[in-house]
mmCIF file of C-alpha atoms in Angstrom:
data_model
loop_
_atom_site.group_PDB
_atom_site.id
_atom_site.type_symbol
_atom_site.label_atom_id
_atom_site.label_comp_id
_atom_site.label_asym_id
_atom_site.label_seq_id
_atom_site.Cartn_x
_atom_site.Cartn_y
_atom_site.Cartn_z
ATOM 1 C CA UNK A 1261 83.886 59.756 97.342
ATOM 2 C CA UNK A 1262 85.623 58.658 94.253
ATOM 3 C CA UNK A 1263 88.822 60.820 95.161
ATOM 4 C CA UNK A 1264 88.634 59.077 98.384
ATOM 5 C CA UNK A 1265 88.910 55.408 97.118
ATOM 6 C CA UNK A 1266 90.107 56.136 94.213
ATOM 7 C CA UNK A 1267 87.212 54.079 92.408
ATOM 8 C CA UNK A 1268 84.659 55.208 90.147
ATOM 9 C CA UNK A 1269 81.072 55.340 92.251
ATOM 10 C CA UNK A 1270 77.360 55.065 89.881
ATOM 11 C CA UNK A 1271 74.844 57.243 91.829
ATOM 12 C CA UNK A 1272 71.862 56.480 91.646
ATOM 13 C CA UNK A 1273 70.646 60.185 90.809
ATOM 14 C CA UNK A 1274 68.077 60.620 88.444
ATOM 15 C CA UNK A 1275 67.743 63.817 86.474
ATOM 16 C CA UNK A 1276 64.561 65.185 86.305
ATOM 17 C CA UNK A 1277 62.730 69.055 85.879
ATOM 18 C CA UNK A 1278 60.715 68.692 88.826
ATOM 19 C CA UNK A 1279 62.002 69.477 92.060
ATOM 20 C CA UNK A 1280 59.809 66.340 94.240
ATOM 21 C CA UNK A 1281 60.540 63.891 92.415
ATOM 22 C CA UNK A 1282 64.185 64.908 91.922
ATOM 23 C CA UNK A 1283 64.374 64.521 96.033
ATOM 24 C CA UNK A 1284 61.927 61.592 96.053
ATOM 25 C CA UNK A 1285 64.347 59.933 93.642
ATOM 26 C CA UNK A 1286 67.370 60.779 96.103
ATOM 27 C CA UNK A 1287 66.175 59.574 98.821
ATOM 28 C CA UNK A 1288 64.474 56.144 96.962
ATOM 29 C CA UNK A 1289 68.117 55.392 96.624
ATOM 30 C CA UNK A 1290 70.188 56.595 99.348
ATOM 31 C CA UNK A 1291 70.325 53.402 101.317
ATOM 32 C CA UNK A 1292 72.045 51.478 98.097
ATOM 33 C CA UNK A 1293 74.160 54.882 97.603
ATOM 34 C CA UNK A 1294 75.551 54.488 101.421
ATOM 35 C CA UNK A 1295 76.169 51.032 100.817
ATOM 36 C CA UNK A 1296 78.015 51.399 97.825
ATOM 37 C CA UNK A 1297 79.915 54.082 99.534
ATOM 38 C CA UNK A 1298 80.594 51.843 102.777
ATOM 39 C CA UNK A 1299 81.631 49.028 100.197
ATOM 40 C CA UNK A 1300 83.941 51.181 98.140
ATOM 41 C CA UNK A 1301 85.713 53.017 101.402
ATOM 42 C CA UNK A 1302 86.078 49.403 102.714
ATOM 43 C CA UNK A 1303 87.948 47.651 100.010
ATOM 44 C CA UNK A 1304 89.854 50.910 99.830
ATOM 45 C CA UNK A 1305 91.238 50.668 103.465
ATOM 46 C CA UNK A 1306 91.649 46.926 103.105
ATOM 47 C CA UNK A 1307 94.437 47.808 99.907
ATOM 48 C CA UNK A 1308 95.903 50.854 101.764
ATOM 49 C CA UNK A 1309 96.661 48.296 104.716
ATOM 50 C CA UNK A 1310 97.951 45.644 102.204
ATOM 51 C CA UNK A 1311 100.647 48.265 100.959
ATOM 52 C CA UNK A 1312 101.712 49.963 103.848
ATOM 53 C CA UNK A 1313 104.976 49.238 105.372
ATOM 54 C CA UNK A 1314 105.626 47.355 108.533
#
């Protein structure tokens, strides 16, 4: 994701020794990961279309 818009991305991933919780955490946060995502590859095609050439 980061290559692909060239921006940094914060995951919400939280590091823990048990297995669960390491999936409950994932999926806790996967709706405001997506988002961020969506956001990121958004503002990324809106410069790419800025600079390209007529």
């Amino acid at each position: 994701m980061a290559q692909a818009t060239e921006q940094s991305v914060e995951w919400k991933f939280h590091d823990t020794a048990i297995p669960r919780a390491k999936w409950a955490a994932i999926t806790d946060n996967i709706q405001a990961d997506v988002e961020q995502w969506i956001t990121a590859r958004a503002q990324s095609t809106l410069s790419e279309d800025a600079t390209d050439k007529v």
